[in-house]
Every structure is written in structure tokens, then in C-alpha cells.
PDB file of C-alpha atoms and ligand atoms in Angstrom:
ATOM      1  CA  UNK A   1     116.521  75.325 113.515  1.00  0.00           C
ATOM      2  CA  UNK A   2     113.507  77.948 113.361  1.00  0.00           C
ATOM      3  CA  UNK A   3     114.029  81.474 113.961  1.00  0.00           C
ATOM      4  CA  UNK A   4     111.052  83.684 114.410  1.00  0.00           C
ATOM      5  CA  UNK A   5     110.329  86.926 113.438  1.00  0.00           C
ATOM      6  CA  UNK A   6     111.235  89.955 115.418  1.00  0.00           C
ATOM      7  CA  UNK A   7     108.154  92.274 115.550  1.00  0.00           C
ATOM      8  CA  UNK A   8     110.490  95.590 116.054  1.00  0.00           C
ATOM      9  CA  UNK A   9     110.012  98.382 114.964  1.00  0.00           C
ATOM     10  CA  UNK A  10     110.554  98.188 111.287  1.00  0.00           C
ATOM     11  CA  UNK A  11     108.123  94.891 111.551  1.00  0.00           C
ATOM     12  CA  UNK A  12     105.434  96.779 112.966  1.00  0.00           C
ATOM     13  CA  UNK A  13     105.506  99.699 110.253  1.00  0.00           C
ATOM     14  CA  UNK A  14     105.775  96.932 107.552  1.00  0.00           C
ATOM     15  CA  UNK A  15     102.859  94.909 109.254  1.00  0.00           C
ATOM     16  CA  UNK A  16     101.066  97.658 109.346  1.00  0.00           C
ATOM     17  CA  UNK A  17     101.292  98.674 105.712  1.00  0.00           C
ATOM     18  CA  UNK A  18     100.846  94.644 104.668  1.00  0.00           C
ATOM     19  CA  UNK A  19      97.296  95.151 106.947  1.00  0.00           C
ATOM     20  CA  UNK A  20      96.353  98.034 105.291  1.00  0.00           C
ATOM     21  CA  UNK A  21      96.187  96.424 101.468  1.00  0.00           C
ATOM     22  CA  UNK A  22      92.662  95.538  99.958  1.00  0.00           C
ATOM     23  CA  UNK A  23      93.613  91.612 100.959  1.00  0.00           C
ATOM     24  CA  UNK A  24      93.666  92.299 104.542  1.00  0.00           C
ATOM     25  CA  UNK A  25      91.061  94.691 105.162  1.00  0.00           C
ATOM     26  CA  UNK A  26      87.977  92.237 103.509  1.00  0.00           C
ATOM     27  CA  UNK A  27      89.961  89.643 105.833  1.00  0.00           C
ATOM     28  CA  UNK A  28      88.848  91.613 108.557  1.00  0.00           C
ATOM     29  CA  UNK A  29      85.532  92.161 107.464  1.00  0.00           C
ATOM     30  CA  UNK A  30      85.351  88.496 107.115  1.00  0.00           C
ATOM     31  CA  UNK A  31      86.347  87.805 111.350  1.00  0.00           C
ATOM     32  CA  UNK A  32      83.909  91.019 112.264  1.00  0.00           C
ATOM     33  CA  UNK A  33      81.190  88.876 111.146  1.00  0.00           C
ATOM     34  CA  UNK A  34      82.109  85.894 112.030  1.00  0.00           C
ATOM     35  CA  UNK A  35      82.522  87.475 115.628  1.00  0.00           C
ATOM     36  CA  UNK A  36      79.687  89.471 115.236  1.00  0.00           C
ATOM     37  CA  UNK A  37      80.978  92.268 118.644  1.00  0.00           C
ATOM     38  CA  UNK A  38      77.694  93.575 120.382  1.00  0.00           C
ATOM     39  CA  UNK A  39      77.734  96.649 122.566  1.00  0.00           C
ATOM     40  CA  UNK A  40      78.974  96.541 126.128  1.00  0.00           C
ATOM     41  CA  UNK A  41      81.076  93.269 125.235  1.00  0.00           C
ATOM     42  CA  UNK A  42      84.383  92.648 126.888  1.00  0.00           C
ATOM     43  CA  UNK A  43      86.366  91.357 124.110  1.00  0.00           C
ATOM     44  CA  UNK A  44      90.228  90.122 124.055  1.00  0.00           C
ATOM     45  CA  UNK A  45      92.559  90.765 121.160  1.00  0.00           C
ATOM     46  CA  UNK A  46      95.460  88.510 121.688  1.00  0.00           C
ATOM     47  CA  UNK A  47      98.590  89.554 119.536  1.00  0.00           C
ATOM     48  CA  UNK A  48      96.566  92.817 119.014  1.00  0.00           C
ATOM     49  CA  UNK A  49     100.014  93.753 116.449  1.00  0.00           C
ATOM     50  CA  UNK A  50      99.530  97.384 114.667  1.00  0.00           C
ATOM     51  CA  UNK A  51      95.780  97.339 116.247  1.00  0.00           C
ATOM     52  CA  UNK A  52      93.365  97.585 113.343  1.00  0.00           C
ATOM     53  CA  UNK A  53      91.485  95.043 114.213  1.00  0.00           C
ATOM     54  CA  UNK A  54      91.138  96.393 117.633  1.00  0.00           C
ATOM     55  CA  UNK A  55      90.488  99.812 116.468  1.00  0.00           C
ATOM     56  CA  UNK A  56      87.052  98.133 114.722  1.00  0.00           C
ATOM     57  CA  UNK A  57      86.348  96.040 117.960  1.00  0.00           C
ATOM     58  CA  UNK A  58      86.546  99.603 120.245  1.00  0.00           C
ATOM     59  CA  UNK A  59      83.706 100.942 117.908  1.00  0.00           C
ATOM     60  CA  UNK A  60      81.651  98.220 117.746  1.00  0.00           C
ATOM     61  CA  UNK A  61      81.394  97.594 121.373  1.00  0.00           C
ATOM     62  CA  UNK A  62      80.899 100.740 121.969  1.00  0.00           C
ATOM     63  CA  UNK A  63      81.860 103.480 125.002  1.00  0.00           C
ATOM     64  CA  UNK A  64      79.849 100.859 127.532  1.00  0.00           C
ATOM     65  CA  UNK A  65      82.118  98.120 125.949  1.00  0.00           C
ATOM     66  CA  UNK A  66      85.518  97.338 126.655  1.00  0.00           C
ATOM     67  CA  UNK A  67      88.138  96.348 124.278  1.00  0.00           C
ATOM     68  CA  UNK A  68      91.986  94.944 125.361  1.00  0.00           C
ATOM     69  CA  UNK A  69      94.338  93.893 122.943  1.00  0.00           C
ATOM     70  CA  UNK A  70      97.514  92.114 123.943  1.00  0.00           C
ATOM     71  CA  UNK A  71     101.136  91.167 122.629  1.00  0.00           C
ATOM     72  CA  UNK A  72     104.320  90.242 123.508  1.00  0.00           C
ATOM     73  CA  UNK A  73     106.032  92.943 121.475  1.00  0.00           C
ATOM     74  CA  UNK A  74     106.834  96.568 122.717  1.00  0.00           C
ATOM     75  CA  UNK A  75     106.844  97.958 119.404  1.00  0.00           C
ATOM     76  CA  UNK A  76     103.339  96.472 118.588  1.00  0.00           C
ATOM     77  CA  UNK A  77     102.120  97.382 121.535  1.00  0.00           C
ATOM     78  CA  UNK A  78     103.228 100.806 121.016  1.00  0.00           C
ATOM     79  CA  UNK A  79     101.800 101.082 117.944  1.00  0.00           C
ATOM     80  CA  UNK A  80      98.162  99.900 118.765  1.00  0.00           C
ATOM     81  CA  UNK A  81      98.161 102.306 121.837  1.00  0.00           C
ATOM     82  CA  UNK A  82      98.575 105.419 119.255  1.00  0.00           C
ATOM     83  CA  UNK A  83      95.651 104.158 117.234  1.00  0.00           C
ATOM     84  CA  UNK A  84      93.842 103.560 120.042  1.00  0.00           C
ATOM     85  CA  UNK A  85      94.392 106.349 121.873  1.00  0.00           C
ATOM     86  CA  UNK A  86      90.798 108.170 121.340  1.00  0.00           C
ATOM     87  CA  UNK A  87      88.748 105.573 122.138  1.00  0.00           C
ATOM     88  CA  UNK A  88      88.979 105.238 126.010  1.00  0.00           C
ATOM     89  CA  UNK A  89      86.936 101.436 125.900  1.00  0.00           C
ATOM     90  CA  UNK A  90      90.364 100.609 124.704  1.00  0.00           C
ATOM     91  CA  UNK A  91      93.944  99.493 126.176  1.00  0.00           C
ATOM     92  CA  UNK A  92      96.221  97.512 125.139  1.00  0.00           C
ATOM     93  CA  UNK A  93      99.153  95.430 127.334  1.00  0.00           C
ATOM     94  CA  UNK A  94     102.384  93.566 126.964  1.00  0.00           C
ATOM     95  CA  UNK A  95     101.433  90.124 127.474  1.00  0.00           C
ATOM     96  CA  UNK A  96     102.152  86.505 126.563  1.00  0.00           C
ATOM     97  CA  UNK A  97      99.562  84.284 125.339  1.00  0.00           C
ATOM     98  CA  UNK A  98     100.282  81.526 127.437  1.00  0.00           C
ATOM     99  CA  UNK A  99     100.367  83.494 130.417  1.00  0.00           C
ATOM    100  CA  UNK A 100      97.132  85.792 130.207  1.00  0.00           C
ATOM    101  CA  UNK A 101      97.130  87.829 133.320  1.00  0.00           C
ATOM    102  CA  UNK A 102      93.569  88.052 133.574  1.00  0.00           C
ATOM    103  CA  UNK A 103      90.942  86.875 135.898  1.00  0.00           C
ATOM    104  CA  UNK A 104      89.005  83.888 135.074  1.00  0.00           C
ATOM    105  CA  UNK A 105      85.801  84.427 132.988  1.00  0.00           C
ATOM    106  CA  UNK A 106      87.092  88.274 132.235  1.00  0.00           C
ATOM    107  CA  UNK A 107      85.954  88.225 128.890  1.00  0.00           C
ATOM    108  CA  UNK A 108      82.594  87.639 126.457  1.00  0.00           C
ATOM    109  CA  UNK A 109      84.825  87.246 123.647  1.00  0.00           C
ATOM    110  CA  UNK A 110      88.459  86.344 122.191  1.00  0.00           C
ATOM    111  CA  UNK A 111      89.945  87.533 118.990  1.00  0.00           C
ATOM    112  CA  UNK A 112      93.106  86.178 117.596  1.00  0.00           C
ATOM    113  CA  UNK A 113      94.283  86.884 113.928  1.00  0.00           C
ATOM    114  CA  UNK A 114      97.813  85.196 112.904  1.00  0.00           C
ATOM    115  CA  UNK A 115      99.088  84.794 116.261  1.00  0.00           C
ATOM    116  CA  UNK A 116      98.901  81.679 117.175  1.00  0.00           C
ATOM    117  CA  UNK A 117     101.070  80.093 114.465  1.00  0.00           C
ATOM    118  CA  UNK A 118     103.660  81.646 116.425  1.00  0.00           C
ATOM    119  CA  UNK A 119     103.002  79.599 119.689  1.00  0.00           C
ATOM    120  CA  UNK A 120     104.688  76.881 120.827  1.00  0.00           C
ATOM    121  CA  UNK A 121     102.652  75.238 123.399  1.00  0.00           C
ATOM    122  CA  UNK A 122      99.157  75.884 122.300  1.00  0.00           C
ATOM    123  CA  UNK A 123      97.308  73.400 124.804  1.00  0.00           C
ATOM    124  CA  UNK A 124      98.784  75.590 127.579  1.00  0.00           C
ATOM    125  CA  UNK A 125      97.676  78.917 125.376  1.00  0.00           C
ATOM    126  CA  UNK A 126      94.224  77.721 124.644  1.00  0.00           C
ATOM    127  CA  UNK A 127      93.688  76.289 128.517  1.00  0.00           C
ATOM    128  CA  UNK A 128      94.354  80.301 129.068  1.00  0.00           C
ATOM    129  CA  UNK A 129      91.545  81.214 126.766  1.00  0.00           C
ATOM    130  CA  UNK A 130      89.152  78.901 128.277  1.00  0.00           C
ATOM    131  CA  UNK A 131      90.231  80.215 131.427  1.00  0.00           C
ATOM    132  CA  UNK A 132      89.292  84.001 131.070  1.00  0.00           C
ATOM    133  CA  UNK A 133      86.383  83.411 128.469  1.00  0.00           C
ATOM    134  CA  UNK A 134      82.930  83.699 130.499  1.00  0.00           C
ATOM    135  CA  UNK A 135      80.767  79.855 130.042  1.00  0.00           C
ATOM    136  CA  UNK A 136      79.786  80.424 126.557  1.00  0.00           C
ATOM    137  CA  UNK A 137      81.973  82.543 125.483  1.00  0.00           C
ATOM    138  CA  UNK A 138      83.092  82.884 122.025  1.00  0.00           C
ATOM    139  CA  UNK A 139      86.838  82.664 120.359  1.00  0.00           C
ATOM    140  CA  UNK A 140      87.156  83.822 116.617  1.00  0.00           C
ATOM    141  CA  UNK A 141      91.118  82.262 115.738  1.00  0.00           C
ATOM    142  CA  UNK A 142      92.273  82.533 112.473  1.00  0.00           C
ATOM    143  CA  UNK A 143      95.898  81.268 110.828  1.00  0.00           C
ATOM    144  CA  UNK A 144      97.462  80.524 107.819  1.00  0.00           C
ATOM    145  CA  UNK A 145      98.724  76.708 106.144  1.00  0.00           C
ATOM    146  CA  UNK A 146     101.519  77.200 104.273  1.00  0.00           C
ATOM    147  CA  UNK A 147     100.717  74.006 102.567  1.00  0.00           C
ATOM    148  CA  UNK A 148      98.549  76.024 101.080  1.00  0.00           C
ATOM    149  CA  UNK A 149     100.343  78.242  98.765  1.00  0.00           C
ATOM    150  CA  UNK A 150     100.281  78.033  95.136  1.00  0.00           C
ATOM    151  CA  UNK A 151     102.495  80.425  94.047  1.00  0.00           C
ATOM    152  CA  UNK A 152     104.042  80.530  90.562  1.00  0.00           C
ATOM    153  CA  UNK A 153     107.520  80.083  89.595  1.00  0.00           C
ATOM    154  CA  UNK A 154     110.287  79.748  86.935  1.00  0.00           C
ATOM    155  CA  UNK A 155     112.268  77.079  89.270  1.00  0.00           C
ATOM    156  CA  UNK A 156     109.938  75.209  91.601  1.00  0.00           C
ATOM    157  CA  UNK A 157     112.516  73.368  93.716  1.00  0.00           C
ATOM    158  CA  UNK A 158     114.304  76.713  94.134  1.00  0.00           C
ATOM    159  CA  UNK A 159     110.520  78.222  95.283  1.00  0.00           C
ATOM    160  CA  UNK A 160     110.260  75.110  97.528  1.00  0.00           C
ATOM    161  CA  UNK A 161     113.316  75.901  99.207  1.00  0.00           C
ATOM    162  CA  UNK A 162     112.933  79.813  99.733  1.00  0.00           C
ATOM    163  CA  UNK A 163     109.125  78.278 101.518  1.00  0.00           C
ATOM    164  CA  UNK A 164     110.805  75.498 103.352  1.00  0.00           C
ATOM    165  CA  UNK A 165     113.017  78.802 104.846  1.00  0.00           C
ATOM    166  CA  UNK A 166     110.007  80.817 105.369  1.00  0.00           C
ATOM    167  CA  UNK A 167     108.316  77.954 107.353  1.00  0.00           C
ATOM    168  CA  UNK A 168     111.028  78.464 109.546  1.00  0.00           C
ATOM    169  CA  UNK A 169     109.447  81.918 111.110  1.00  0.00           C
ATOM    170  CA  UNK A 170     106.602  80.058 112.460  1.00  0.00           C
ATOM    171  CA  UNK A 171     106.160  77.347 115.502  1.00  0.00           C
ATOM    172  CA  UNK A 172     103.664  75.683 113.382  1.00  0.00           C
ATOM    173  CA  UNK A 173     103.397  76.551 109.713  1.00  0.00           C
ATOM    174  CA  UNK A 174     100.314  74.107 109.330  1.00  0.00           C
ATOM    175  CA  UNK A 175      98.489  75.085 112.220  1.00  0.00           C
ATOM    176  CA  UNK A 176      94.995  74.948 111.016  1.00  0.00           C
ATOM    177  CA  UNK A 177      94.631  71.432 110.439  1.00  0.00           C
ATOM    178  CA  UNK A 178      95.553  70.768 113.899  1.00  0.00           C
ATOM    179  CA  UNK A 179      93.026  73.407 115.517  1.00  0.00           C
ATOM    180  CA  UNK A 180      89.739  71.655 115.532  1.00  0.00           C
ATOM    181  CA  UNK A 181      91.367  68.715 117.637  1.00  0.00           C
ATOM    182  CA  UNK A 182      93.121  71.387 120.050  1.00  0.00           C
ATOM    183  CA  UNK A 183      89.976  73.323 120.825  1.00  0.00           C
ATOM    184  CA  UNK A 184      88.234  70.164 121.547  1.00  0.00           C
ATOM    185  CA  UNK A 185      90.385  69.062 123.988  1.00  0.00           C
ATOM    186  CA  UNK A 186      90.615  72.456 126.053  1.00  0.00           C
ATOM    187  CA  UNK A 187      86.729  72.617 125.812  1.00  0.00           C
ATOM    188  CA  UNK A 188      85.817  74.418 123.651  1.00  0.00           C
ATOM    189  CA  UNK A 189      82.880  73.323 121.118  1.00  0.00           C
ATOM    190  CA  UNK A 190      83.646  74.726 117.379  1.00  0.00           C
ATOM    191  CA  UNK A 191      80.876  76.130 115.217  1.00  0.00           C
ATOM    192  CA  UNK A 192      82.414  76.812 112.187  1.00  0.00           C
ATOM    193  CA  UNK A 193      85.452  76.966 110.181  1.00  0.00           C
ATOM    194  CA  UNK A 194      86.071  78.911 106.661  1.00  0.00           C
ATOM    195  CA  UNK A 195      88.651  79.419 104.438  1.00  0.00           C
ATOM    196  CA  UNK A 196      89.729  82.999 104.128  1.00  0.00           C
ATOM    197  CA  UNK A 197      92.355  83.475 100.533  1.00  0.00           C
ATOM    198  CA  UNK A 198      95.085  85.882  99.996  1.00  0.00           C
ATOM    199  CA  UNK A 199      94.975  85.820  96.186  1.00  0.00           C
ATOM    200  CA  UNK A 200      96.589  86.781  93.813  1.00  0.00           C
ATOM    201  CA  UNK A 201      96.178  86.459  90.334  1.00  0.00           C
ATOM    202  CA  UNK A 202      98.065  88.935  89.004  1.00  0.00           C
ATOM    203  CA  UNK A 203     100.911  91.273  90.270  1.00  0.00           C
ATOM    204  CA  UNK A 204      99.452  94.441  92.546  1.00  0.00           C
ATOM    205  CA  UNK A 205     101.991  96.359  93.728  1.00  0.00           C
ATOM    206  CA  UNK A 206      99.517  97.203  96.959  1.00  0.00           C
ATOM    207  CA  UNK A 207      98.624  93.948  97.881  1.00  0.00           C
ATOM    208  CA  UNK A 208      99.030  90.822 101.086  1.00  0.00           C
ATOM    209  CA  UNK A 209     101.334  88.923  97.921  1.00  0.00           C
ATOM    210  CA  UNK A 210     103.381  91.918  96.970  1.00  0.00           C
ATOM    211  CA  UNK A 211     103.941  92.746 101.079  1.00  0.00           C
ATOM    212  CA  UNK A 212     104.767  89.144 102.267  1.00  0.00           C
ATOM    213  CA  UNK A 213     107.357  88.495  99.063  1.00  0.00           C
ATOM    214  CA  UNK A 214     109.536  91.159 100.548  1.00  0.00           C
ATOM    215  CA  UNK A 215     108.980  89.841 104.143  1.00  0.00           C
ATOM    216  CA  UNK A 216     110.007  86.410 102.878  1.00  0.00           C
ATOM    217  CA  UNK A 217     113.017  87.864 100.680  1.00  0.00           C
ATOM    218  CA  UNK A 218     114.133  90.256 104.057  1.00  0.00           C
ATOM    219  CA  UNK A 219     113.875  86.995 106.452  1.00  0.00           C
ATOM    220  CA  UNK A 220     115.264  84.554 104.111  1.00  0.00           C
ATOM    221  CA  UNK A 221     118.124  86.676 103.517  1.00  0.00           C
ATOM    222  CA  UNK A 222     118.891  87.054 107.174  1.00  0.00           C
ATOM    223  CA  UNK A 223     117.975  83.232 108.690  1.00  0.00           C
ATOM    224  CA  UNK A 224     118.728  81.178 104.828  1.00  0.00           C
ATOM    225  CA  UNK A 225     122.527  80.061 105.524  1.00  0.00           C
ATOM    226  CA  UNK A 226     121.238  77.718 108.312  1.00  0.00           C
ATOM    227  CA  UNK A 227     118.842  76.087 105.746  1.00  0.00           C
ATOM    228  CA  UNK A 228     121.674  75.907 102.626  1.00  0.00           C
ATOM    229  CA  UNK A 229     120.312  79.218 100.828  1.00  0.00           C
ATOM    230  CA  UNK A 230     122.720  81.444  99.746  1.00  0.00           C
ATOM    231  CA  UNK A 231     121.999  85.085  98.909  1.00  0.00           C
ATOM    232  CA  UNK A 232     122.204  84.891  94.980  1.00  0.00           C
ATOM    233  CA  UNK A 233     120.105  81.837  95.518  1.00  0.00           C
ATOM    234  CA  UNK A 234     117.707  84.267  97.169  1.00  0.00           C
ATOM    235  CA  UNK A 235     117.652  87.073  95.276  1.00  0.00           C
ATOM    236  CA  UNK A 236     117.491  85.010  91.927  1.00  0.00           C
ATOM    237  CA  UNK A 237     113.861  83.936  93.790  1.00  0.00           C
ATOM    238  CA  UNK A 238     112.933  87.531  93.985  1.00  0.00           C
ATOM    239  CA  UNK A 239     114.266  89.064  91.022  1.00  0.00           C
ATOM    240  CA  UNK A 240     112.471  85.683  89.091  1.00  0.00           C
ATOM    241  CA  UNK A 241     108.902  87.393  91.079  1.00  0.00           C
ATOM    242  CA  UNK A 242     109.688  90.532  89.376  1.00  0.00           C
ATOM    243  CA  UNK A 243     110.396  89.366  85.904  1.00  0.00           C
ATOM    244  CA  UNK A 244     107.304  87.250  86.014  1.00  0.00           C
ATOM    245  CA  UNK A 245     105.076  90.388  87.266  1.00  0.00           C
ATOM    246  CA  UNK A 246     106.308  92.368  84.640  1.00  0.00           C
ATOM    247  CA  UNK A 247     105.678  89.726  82.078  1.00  0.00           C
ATOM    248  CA  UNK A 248     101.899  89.611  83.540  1.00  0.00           C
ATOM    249  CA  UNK A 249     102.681  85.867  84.891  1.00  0.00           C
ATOM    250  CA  UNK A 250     102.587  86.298  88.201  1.00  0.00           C
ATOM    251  CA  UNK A 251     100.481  84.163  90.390  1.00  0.00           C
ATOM    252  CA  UNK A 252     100.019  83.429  94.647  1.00  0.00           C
ATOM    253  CA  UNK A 253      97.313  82.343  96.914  1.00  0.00           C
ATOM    254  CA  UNK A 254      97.629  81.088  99.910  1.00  0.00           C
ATOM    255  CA  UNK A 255      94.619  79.877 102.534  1.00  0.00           C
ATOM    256  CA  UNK A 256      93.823  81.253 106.444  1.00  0.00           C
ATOM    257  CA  UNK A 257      91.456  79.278 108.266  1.00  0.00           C
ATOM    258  CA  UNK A 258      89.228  80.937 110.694  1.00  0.00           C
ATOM    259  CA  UNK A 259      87.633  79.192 113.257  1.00  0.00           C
ATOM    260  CA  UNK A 260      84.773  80.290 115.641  1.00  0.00           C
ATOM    261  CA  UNK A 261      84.442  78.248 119.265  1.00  0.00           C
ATOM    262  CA  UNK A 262      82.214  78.706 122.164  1.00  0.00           C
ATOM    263  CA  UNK A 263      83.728  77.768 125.593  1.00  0.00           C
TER     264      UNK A 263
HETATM  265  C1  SAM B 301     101.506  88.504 112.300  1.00  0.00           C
HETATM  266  S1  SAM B 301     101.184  89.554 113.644  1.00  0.00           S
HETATM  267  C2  SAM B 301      99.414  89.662 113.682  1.00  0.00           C
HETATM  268  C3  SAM B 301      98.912  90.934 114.321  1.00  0.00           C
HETATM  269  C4  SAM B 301      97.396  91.115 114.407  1.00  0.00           C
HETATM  270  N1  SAM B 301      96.736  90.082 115.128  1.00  0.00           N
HETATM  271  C5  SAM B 301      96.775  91.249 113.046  1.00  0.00           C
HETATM  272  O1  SAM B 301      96.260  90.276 112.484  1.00  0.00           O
HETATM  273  O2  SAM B 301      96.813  92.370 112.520  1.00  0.00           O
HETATM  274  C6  SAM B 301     101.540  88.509 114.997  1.00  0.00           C
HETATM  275  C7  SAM B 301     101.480  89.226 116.334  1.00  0.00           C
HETATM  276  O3  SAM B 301     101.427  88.258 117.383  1.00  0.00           O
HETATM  277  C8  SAM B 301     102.279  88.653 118.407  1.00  0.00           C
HETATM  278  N2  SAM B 301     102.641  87.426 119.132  1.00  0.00           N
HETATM  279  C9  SAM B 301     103.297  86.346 118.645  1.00  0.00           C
HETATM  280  N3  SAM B 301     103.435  85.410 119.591  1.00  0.00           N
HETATM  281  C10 SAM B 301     102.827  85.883 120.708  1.00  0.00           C
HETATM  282  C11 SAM B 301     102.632  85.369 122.023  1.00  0.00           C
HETATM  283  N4  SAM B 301     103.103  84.167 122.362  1.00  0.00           N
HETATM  284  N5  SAM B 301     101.969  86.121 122.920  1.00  0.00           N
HETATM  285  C12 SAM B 301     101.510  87.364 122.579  1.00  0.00           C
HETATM  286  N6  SAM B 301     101.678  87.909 121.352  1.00  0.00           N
HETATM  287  C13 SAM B 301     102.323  87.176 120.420  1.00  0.00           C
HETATM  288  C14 SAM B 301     103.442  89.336 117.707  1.00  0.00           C
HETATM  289  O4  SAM B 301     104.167  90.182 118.562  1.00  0.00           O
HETATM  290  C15 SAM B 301     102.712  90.085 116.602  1.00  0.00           C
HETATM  291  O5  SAM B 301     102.300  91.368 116.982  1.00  0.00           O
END
């Protein structure tokens, strides 16, 4: 059984802080360009989360622009309408992916950054992209594989089993392999796909690796019994991170994919 994260509160200030870290910003940088915004665009920001993203979008499009950014979370929502709040191109509004309540061709561009991983049906939330993108329109999605990760440990299995957990928070942990096929059949035409690293290769207490091993030891502590992991078994993982930091062993990467579309 998978249990998803609960973007509350506490999420958003801790997504926010992960988004923040040197890891995450050149991320950004990275979609920005592969986007490339132009002034007056109507761009989408599905799962918009703290907003940052959105925040660069609003600028870049400029006061003739208009930027929306989406989620299904309050909290996030919340949170991206206070950083938004002086730039009037910009709103933001609960929403569902798979549901966009938008009229058809309503946008000249789609932005989605680690959301999608966390949709079930994503023919249905792609045939909603198509929908509201104008003909030509272009999509910039980008998600992690989890296969991905090379992180170092002192007990692999035990590592193996505190990831199998973690896979758990996700409706598709290994979503990028599967996106190329899934745009083509809802239309779209891809035009290029990168690989975008979290790495890590050594301990920074500021960093994407640092953030997401508490995330990881915080979720599998609450959601591990179902998959066999108890909490010593847990916090032997994390205390085994530590040691290994301090002993200047610590290693993690892990890939995103970003992939840019045209309807
Ligand atoms: C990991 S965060 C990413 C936030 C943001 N895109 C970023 O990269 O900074 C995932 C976000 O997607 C939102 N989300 C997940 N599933 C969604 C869905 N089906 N419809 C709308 N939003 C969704 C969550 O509420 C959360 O804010």
C-alpha cells in the first residue's frame, strides 16, 4: 500500500526551504531555459507548491503576461499567493491536475516541476494539458526516477528497504521512462529531454540531499510498519547518514528528467 505525502503546512515550509538550497535553484535555471517564457505569455504552473518557480515566470512574462499556478493543496496554495502577492500578472488556484478548470487553448505554455509523479491517471492529466495548451503550445515537465539514486551506505539492503518505503510516497516512482510514450499518445510531439542531477558528493548541510534525508527519515517513520520497517531499523538508516557525513563518506545523486513538448 502507498501513502502519499501530505503537503500541510509543515510540508510546505520544509519544501520551501529544500527549494531554496543551491541544488534546486540551478534546477530552475535549468527549466527557465528550457521554457524559455517571453513577454505577454499565458503560462500554467501546475502543482505551483511554495511558488518559486512561479515567482520567476511572473517576471519574465512580464505585467502584459499572465502567470497561474495551480495545486491541490491549501497550504501550497497559500503559500505561493504570499510570494506572489506583488506581482498582479499572477494568481494562483486550488486545482487538480486532472481536472483543469480552464478553457480550451487558455494557455501558450505549461510548467510542471515534480508533480506529476504524484498522479495517478496521467493519460487523463496530460489529455487536460493538451486541452488548454493553444496548437503549438509548449509543456516543460520534469520528475525524478528513483532508480536513479546512488546513494552510499554502510548496509545496502537496509538502504534498499528505507527506498523501497520512500517509493511508496509517489504514484509512479519511475515516471520518466514512461513519459516520452505518454506525451505521444495525448499529442504532443517531444523536443527534448535532459537529465537534471541532485548531487551530492559530499555532506552539505544546505543542500536537495541533506533536505530529502530528513523527508525520507520523517515519512518512513510515519508510513514504514506497513512495509516491515521498524523505527530502530529507521533511525539506524539515518544515524548511519550522519556517521558517514562526519567521517567525509557521504555520497547521493539522484536523476530528474525534464522534458519539453509542443502540442
Ligand atoms: C514536490 S511538490 C513540487 C512543487 C513545485 N512544482 C516545485 O517544483 O517547487 C509537489 C506539488 O504538487 C502538488 N500536487 C500533487 N498532485 C497534484 C495534483 N494531482 N493536482 C494538483 N497538484 C498536485 C502538491 O500539492 C505539491 O504542491
Amino acid at each position: 500500500m502507498s501513502q502519499m505525502l501530505d503537503f500541510n503546512e509543515a510540508a510546505a515550509k520544509a519544501l520551501e526551504a529544500m527549494y531554496l538550497t543551491p541544488d534546486v535553484v540551478a534546477q530552475s535555471a535549468r527549466v527557465l531555459d528550457l521554457l524559455a517564457p517571453r513577454p505577454g505569455e499565458k503560462i500554467i504552473d501546475i502543482g505551483v507548491g511554495p511558488g518559486l518557480l512561479a515567482e520567476d515566470l511572473a517576471r519574465l512574462v512580464g505585467d502584459t503576461g499572465r502567470v497561474t499556478g495551480l495545486d491541490m493543496a491549501e497550504p501550497m496554495v497559500k503559500m505561493a499567493r504570499t510570494r506572489l502577492a506583488a506581482l498582479p500578472q499572477a494568481d494562483c488556484v486550488v486545482g487538480e491536475a486532472t481536472a483543469l478548470d480552464f478553457p480550451d487553448g487558455a494557455f501558450d505554455a505549461a510548467v510542471s516541476t515534480q508533480v506529476y509523479e504524484y498522479v495517478a491517471d496521467m493519460p487523463k492529466a496530460l489529455r487536460e494539458l493538451h486541452r488548454i495548451l493553444k496548437p503549438g503550445g509548449r509543456v516543460l515537465i520534469l520528475d525524478t526516477d528513483w532508480r536513479s539514486v546512488v546513494w552510499h551506505s554502510s548496509d545496502e539492503a537496509r538502504m534498499a528497504r528505507v527506498l523501497d518505503c520512500w517509493d511508496g510516497h509517489l504514484a509512479d516512482p519511475h515516471l520518466p521512462a514512461k513519459l516520452g510514450a505518454l506525451f505521444a499518445r495525448a499529442g504532443f510531439q517531444v523536443r527534448r529531454v535532459e537529465v537534471v542531477p541532485m548531487l551530492a558528493p559530499q555532506w552539505q548541510p544546505v543542500s536537495y540531499a541533506a533536505g530529502i534525508m530528513r523527508t525520507i527519515h520523517g515519512y518512513a517513520r510515519a508510513n514504514g510498519a506497513a512495509k516491515g520497517l521498524g523505527a530502530e531499523e529507521i533511525q539506524a538508516w539515518y544515524d548511519d547518514q550522519l556517521r558517514l557525513a562526519e567521517r567525509g563518506e557521504f555520497f547521493f545523486s539522484v536523476n530528474r528528467y525534464a522534458f519539453l513538448a509542443t502540442r
